[in-house]
Coordinates of C-alpha atoms and ligand atoms in Angstrom, one line a residue:
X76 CA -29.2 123.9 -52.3
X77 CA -31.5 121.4 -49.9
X78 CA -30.8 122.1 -46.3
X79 CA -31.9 118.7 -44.2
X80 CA -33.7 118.6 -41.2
X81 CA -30.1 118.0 -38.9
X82 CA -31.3 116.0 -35.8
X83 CA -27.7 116.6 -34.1
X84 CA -25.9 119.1 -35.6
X85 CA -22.1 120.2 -34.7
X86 CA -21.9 123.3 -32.9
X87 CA -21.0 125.1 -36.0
X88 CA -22.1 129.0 -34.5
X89 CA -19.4 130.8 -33.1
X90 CA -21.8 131.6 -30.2
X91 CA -21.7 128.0 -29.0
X92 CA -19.1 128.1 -26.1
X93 CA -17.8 124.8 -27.2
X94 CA -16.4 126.4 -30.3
X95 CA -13.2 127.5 -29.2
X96 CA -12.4 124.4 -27.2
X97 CA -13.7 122.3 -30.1
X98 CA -11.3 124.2 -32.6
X99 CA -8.5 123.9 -30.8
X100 CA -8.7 120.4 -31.1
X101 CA -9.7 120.3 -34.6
X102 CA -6.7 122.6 -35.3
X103 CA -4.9 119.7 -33.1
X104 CA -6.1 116.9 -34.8
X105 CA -5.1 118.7 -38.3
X106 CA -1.8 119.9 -37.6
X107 CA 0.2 117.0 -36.3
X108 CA 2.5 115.6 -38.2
X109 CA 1.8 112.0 -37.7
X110 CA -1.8 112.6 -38.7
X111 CA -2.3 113.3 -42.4
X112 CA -4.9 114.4 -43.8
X113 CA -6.2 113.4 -47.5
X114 CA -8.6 115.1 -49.8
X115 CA -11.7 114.4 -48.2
X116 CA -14.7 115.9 -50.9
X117 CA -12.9 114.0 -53.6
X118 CA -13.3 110.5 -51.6
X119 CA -17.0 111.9 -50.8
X120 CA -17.6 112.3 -54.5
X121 CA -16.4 109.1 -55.4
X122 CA -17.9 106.9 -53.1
X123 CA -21.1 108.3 -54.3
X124 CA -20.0 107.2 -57.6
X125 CA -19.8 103.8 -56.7
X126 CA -23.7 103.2 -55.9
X127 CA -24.1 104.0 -59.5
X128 CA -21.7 101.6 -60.7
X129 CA -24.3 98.9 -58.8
X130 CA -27.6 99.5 -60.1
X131 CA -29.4 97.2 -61.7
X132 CA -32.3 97.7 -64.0
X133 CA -32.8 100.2 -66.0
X134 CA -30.6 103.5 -65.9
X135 CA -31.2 106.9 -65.5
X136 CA -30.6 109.8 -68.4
X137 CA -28.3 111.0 -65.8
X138 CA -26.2 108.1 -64.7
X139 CA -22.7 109.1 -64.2
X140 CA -20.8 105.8 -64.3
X141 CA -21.4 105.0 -68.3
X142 CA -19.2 102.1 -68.2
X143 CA -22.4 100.5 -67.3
X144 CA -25.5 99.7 -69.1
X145 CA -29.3 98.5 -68.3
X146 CA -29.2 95.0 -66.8
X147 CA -31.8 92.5 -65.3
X148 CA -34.8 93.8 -67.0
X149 CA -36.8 90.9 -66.5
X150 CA -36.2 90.3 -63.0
X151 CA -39.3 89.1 -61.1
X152 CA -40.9 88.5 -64.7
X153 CA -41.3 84.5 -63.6
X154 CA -42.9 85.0 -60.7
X155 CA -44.9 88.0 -61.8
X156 CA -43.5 90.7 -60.1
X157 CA -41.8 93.7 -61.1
X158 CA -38.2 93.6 -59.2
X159 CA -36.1 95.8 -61.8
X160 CA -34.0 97.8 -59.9
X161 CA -32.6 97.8 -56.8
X162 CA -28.5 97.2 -56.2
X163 CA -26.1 94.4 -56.8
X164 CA -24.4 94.0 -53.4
X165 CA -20.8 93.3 -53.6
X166 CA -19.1 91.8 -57.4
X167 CA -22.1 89.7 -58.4
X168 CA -25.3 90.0 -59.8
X169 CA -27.3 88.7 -56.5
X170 CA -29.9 90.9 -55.2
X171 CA -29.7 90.2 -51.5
X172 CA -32.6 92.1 -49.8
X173 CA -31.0 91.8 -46.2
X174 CA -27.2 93.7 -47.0
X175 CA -28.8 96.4 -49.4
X176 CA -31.7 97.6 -46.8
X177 CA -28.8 97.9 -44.3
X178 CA -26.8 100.1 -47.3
X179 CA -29.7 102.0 -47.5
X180 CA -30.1 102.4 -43.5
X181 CA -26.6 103.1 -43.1
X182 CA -27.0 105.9 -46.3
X183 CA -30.0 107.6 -44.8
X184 CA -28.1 107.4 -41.2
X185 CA -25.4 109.4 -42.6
X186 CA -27.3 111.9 -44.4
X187 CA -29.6 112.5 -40.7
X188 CA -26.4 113.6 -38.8
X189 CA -24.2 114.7 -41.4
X190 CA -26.5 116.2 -44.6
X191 CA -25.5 119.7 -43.9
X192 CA -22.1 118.6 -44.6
X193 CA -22.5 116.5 -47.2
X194 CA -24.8 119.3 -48.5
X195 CA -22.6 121.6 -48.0
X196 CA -19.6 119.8 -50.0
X197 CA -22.4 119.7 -53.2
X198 CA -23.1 116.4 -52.8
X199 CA -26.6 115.8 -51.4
X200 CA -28.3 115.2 -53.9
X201 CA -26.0 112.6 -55.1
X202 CA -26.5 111.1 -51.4
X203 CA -30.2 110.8 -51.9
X204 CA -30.6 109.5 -55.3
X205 CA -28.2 106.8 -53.1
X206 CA -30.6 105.8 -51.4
X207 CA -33.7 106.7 -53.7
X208 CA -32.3 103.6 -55.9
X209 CA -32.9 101.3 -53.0
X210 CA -36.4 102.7 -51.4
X211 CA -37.9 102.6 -55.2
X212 CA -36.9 98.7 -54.8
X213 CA -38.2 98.4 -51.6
X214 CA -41.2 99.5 -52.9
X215 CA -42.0 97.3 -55.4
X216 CA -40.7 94.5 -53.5
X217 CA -43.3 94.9 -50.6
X218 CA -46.0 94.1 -52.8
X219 CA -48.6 93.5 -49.8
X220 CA -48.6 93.9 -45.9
X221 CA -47.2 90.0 -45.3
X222 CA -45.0 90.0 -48.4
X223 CA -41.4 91.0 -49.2
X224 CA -39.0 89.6 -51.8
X225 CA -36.1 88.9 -50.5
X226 CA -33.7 88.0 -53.2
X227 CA -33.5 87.7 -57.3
X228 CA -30.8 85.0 -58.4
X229 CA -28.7 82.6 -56.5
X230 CA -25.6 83.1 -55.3
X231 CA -24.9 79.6 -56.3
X232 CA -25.3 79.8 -60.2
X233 CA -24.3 83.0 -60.2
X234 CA -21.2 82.2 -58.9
X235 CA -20.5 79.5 -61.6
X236 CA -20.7 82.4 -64.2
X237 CA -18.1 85.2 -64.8
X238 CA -20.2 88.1 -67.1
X239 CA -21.0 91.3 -67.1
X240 CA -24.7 91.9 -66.0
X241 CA -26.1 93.7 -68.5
X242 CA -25.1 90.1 -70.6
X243 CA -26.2 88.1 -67.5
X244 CA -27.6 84.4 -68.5
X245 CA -28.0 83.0 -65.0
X246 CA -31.5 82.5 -63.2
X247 CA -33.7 85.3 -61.9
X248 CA -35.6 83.3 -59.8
X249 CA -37.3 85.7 -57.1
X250 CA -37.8 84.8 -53.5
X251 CA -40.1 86.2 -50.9
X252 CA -40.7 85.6 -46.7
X253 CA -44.5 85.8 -46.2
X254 CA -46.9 84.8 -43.2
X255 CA -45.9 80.9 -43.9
X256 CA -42.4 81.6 -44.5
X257 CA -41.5 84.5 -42.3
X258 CA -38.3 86.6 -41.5
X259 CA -38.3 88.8 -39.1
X260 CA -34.8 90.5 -40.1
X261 CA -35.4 90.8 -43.6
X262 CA -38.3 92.5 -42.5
X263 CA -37.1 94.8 -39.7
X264 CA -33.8 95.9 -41.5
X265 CA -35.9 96.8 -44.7
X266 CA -38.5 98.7 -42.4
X267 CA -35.3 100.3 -40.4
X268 CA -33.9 101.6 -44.3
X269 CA -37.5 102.9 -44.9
X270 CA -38.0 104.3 -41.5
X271 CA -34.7 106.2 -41.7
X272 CA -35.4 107.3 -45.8
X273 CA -38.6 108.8 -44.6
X274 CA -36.5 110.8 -42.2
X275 CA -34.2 111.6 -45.3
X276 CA -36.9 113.1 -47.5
X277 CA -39.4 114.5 -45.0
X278 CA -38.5 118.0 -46.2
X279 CA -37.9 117.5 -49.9
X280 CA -40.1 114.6 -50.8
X281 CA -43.1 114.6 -48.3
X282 CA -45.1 112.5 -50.2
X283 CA -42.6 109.5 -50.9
X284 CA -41.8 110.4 -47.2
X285 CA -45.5 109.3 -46.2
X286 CA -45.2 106.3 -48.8
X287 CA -42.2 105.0 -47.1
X288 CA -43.3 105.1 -43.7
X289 CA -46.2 103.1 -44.6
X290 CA -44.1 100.7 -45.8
X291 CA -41.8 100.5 -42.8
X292 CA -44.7 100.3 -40.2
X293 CA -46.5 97.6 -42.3
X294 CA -42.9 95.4 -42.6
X295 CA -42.3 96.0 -38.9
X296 CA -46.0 94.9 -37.8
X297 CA -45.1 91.9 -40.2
X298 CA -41.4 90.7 -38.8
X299 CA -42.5 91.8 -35.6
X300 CA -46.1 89.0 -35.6
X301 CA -44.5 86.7 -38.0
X302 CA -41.4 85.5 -36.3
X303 CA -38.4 83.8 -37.7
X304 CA -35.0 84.1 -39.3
X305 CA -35.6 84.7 -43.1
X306 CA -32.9 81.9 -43.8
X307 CA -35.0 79.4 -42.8
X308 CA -37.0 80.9 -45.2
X309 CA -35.4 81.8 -48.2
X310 CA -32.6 78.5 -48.0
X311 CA -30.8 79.6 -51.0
X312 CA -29.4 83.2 -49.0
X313 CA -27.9 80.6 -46.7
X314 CA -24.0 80.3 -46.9
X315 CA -24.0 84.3 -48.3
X316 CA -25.9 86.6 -46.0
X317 CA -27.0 84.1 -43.6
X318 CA -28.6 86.1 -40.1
X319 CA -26.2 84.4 -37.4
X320 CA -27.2 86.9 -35.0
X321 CA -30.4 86.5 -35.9
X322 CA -34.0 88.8 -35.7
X323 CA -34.2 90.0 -32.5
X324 CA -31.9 93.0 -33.2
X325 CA -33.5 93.8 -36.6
X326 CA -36.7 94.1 -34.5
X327 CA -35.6 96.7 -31.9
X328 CA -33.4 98.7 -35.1
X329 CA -36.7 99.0 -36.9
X330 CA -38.8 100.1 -33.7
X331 CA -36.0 102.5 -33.1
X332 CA -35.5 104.0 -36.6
X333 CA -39.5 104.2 -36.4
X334 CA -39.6 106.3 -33.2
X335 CA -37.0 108.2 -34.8
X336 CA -39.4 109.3 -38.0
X337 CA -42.7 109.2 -36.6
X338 CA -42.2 109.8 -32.6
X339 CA -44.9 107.6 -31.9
X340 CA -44.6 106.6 -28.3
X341 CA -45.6 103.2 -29.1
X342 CA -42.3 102.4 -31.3
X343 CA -40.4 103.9 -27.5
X344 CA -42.2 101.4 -25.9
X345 CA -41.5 98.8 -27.8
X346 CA -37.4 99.4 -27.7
X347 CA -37.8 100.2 -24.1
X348 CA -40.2 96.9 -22.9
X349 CA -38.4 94.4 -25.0
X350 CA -34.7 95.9 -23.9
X351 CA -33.7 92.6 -22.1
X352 CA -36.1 90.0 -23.9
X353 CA -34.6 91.1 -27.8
X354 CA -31.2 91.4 -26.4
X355 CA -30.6 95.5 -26.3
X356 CA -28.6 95.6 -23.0
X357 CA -27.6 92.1 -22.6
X358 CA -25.2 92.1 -25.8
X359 CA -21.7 93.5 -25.7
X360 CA -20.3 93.0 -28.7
X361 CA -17.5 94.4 -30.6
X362 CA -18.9 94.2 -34.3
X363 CA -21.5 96.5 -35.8
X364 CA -22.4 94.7 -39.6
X365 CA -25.1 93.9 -41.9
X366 CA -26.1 91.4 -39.5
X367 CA -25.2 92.6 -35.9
X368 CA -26.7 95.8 -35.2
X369 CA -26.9 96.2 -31.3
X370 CA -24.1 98.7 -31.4
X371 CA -25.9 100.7 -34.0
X372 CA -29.1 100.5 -31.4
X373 CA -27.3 101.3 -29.0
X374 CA -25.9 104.4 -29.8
X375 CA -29.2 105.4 -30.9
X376 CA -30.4 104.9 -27.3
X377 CA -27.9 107.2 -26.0
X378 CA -28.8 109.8 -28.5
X379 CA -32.4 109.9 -26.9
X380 CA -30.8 110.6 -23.4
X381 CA -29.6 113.9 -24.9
X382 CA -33.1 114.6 -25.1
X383 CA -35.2 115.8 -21.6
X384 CA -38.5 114.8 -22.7
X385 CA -36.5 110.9 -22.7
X386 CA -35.9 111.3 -18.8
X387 CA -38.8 108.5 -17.8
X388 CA -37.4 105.9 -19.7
X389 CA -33.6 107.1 -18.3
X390 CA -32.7 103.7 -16.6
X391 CA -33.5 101.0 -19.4
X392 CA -31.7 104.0 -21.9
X393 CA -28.6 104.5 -19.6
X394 CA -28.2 100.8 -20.2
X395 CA -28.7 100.6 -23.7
X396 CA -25.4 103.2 -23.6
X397 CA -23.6 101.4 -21.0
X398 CA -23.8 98.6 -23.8
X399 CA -23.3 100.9 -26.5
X400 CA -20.1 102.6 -25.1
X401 CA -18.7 99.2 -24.7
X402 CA -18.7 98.9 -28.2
X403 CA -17.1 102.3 -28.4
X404 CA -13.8 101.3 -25.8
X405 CA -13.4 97.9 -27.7
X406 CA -12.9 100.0 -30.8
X407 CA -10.3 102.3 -28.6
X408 CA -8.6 99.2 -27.2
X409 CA -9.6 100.5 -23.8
X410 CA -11.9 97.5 -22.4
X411 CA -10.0 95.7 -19.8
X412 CA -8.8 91.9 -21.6
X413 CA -7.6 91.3 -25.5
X414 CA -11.3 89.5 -26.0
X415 CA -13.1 93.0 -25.0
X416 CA -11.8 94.6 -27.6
X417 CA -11.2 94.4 -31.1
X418 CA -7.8 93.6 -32.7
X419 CA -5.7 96.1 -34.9
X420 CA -3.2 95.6 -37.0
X421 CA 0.5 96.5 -36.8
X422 CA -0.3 99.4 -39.0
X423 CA -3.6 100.7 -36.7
X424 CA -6.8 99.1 -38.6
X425 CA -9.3 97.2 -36.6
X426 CA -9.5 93.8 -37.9
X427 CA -12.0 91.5 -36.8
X428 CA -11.8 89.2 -39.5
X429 CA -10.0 88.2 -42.7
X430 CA -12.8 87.8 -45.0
X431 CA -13.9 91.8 -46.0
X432 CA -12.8 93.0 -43.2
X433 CA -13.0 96.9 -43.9
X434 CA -16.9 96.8 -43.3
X435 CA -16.0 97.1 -39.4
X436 CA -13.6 99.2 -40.1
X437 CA -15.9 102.1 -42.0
X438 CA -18.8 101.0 -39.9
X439 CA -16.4 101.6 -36.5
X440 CA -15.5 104.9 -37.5
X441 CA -18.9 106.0 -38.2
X442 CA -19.9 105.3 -34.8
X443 CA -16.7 106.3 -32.9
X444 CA -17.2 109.9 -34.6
X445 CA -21.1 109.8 -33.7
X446 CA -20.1 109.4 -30.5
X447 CA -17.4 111.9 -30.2
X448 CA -20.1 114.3 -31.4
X449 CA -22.4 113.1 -28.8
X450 CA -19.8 113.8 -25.9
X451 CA -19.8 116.8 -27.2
X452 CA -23.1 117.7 -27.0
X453 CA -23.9 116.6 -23.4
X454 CA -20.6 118.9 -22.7
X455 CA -18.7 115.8 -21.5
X456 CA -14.9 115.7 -21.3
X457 CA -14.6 111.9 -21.4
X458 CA -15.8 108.8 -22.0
X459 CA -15.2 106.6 -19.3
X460 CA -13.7 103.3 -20.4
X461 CA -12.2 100.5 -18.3
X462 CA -8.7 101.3 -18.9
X463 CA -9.1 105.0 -19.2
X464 CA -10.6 107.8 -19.8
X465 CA -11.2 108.8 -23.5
X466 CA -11.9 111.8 -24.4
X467 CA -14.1 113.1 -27.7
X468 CA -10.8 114.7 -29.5
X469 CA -9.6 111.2 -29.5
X470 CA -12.9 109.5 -30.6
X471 CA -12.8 112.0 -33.4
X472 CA -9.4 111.2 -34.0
X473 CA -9.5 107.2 -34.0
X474 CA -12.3 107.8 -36.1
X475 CA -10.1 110.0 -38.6
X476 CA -7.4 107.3 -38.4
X477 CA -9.8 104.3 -39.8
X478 CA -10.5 106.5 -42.3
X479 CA -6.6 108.3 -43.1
X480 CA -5.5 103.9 -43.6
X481 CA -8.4 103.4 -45.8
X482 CA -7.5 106.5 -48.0
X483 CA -4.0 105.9 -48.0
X484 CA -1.9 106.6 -44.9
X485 CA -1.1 102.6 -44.9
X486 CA 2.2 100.9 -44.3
X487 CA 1.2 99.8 -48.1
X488 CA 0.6 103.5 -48.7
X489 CA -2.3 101.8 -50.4
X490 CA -5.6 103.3 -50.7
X491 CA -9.0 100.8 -50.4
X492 CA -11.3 103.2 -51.8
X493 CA -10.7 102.2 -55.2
X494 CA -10.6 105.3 -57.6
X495 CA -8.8 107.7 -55.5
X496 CA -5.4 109.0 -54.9
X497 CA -2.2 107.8 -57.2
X498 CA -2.3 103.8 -56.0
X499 CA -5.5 101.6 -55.3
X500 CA -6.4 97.9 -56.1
X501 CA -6.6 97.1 -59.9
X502 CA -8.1 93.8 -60.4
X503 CA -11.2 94.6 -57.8
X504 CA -12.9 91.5 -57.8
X505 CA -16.3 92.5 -59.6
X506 CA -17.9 90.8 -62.9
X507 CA -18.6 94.3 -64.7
X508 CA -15.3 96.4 -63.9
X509 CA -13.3 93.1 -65.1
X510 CA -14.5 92.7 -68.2
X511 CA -14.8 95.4 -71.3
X512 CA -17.6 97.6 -71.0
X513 CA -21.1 96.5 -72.3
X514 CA -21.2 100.2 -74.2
X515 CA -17.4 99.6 -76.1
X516 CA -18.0 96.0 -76.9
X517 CA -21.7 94.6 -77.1
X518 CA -20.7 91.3 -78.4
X519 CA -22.1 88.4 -76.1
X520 CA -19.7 87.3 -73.6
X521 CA -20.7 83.9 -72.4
X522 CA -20.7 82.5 -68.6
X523 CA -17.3 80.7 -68.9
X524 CA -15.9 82.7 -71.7
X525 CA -16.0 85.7 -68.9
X526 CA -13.8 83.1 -66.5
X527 CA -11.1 82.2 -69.5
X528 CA -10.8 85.4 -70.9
X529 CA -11.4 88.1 -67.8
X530 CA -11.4 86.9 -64.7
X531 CA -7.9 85.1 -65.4
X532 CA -5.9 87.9 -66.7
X533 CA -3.6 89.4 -64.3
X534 CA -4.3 92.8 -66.2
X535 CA -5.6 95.4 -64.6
X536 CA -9.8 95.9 -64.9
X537 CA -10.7 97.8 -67.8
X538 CA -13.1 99.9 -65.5
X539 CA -12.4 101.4 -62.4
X540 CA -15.2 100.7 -59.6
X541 CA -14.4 104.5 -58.0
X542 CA -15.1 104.6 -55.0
X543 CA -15.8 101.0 -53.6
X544 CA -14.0 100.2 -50.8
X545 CA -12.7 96.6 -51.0
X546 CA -12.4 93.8 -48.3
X547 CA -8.8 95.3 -47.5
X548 CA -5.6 94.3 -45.9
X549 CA -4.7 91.0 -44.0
X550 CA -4.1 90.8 -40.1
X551 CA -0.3 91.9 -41.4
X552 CA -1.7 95.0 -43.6
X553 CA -0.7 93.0 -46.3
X554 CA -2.9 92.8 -49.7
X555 CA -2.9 90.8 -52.7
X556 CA -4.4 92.8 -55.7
X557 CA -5.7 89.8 -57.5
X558 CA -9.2 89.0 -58.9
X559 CA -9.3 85.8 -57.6
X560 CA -8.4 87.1 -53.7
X561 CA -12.3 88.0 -53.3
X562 CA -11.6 87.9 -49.2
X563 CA -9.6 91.1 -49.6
X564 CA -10.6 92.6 -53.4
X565 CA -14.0 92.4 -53.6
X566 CA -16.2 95.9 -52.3
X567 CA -20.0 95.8 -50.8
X568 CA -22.3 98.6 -50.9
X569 CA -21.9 98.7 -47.3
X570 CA -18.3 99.4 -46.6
X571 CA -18.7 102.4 -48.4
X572 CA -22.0 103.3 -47.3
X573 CA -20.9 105.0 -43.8
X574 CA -18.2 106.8 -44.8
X575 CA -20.5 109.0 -46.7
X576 CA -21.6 111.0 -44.2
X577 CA -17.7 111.3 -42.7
X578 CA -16.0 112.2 -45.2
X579 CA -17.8 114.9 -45.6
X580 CA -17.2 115.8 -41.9
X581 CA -13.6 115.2 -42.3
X582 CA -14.0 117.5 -45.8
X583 CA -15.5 120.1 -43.4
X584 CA -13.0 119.6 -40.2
X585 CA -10.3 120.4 -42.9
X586 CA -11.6 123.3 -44.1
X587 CA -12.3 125.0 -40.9
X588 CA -8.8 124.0 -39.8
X589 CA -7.5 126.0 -42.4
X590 CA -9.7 129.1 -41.9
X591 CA -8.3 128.8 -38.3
X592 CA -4.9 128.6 -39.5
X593 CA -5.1 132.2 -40.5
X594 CA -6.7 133.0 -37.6
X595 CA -4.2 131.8 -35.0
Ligands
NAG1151 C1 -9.7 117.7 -54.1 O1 -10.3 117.0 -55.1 C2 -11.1 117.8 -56.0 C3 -11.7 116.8 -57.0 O2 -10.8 116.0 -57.6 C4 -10.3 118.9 -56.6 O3 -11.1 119.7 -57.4 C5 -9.7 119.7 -55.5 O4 -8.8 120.7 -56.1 C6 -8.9 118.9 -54.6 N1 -8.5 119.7 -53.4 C7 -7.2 119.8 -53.0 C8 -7.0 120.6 -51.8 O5 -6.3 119.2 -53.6
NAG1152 C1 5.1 104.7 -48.3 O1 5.4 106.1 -48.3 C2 6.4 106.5 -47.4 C3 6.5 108.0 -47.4 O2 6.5 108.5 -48.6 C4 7.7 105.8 -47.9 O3 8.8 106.1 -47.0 C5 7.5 104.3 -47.9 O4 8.7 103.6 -48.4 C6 6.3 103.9 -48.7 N1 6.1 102.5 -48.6 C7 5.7 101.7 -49.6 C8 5.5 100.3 -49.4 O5 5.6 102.2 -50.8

């Protein structure tokens, strides 16, 4: 089995002298009644699963989810470009460039601080052919130093067809920022994912390690001279992953996730000199997304505290964290005021808003339990937040609760990771799970034909999209398990994409509980 290079590994030796403290509380956090805990390694497995269910292009010998079949084999063909491959983002057949580098960022993230986990549960090198599927893309859509496609369809007229893609009849059009037509996000989240995949392979793969870093400094250089939201660009991503926050964050994620794989000082620099111009310790926010990413900087700043040889650059970095661990209390409901921290439902899920609203919620309990490990290793008790003191046991455990309501532990008793345990939504709203698979019935089904015959039927979808997580619940932890209710039933390759690495966490936590069960 691959053993990854673990930047900030759990004190797992029994010499650490945090061990016994740390137990205690796992064996806390595991025992209480009003805590449940779910089969972690099987919601592990199958959210792996579900990256397979969203390639495009042409499909491996050892592709797992057979439902599926080769689709958009031509793509880039018009514009003469090879784009085949890559990952349809949510229940269409749009290849957004912006929301699958930040899948892929958010894979390779999880993989950095929990691989040994994830390695260790037999499911690495499921993790990495993750995010292989997305850095081969990346790839070939970075076809010189100024130019990255950005998108293959329209979400337009695909969304006037209901098919399955491998029959797919809409336009392939390809679309690419450039010197004239530039996009500083699009570029700095797709050098962030490469950055961070370099990181991934570095060990295993040095070689395609090399090649992506290449392609991460080139795309940074590029965002970072050529300035400009990639909307204005590319007008047709408008009204679906349009950058509201726009590029300044995307420029100091990719300089970050650079340092991080090379530890060129330049890169530092760069996330240290523009802290206040790009917006690193001005922003407090409460959302961490495919668009906003200052919380995910943020946290990354406080990591480099940990390390000594960071001590120079200690007061633009303490403020990055001050930042960063507002995000942290919002998610706690500890900030002082209702509009400094994020809203939960009656049932305990954060809920910023209604429209696939569990992306926040797996993306908030990624970094809650990042920073409960964090705590730990500076040896801090707490986390000071406005209205109290939090401690890392309850970071861990908030971060455990997110994830206990999406597997299940709902008023609904509902899971959202679709595939696992005895009751999860049936008509996810998603072209190829709705309609018969292309390998049972290879007949032609038309763009209409798809909306009379599939996407009406209040039938269950003859394939099972294991483990996407959908949109979820309603303010009310109420959910409608219709097709047509895309707000809550459709998935995206990143709401699942964080929970990777902690579920496999979780998976371990639960296992060590129990070998302290017989111990105590
Ligand atoms: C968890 O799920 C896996 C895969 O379905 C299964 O093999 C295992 O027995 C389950 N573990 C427990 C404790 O139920
Ligand atoms: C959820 O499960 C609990 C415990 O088994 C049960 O009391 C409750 O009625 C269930 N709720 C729903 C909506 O099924």
């Amino acid at each position: 089995m691959m053993m990854m290079n673990i930047r900030t590994p759990l004190p797992v030796s029994s010499h650490n002298c945090c061990f016994f403290i740390l137990s205690f509380f796992i064996f806390f956090i595991f025992t209480k009644s009003t805590t449940p805990s779910h089969n972690y390694s099987d919601a592990l497995t199958k959210s792996l699963l579900y990256f397979e269910a969203q390639r495009s292009g042409r499909l491996p010998y050892n592709q797992r989810v057979t439902w599926r079949d080769n689709s958009g084999l031509t793509d880039g063909l018009d514009q003469g470009v090879d784009l085949v491959g890559g990952y349809y983002d949510a229940g269409d057949h749009v290849k957004f460039g912006l929301p699958m580098a930040y899948t892929v960022t958010m894979l390779s993230w999880s993989i950095i601080e929990y691989g040994d986990y994830i390695a260790r549960a037999g499911e690495l090198e499921h993790a990495i052919e993750a995010i292989k599927w997305g850095t081969d893309y990346f790839i070939k859509a970075h076809t010189s130093p100024n130019v990255l496609w950005a998108e293959v369809g329209d979400g337009d007229t695909d969304h006037y067809c209901w098919q399955r893609p491998e029959d797919m009849t809409t336009s392939r059009q390809a679309y690419k920022i450039d010197e004239n037509n530039p996009g500083s996000d699009l570029a700095g989240e797709t050098a962030a994912a490469m950055a961070a995949a370099s990181i991934v392979f570095k060990k295993t793969n040095p070689h395609y390690s090399h090649l992506l870093l290449h392609h991460a400094q080139q795309l940074f250089e590029f965002g970072d001279k050529y300035r400009g939201k990639y909307d204005e660009s590319v007008g047709v991503v408008k009204n679906y992953y349009t950058s509201v926050s726009g590029y300044k964050d995307e420029l100091l994620w990719a300089a970050m996730w650079l340092y991080k794989a090379t530890e060129n000082q330049g890169y530092l620099s760069y996330v240290i000199d523009n802290a206040d111009l790009l917006g690193g310790i001005g922003w407090s926010i409460t959302e961490f997304s495919w668009d906003v990413k200052y919380a995910g900087i943020q946290v990354l700043a406080s990591q480099l505290l940990a390390d000594e040889k960071h001590t120079k650059h200690k007061d633009i970095l303490e403020q990055y964290k001050s930042k960063g661990e507002y995000y942290i209390c919002s998610c706690l409901n500890k900030n002082n005021g209702t509009k400094n921290n994020v809203r939960f439902t009656p049932g305990g899920l954060i809920y910023i808003r209604q429209w696939n609203n569990m992306q926040y919620v797996s993306s908030g309990a990624f970094l809650t339990m990042l920073y409960s490990d964090l705590l730990q290793k500076w040896k801090r008790k707490s986390l000071h937040c406005h209205e109290k003191e939090v401690t890392p046991q309850e970071l861990l455990e908030f971060s455990k609760s997110q994830v206990d309501y999406i597997l299940g532990s709902n008023p609904l008793n509902m899971s959202y990771l679709v595939g696992f345990g005895p009751k999860f939504p049936t008509r996810v709203h998603h072209r190829g799970a709705s309609i018969v698979s292309y390998k049972e019935n290879k007949g032609f089904i038309g763009c209409t034909q798809g909306y009379d015959n599939w996407y009406g039927s209040s039938d269950p979808n003859p394939n099972v999209v294991v483990g996407a997580l959908v949109g979820g619940p309603n303010h009310n932890d109420q959910f409608n398990d219709k097709r047509g209710n895309y707000m809550q039933t459709e998935a995206c390759t990143y709401n699942t994409a964080p929970l990777v690495g902690i579920f496999a966490k979780l998976d371990y936590l639960k296992n060590e509980n129990e070998v302290l069960h017989f111990s105590y």
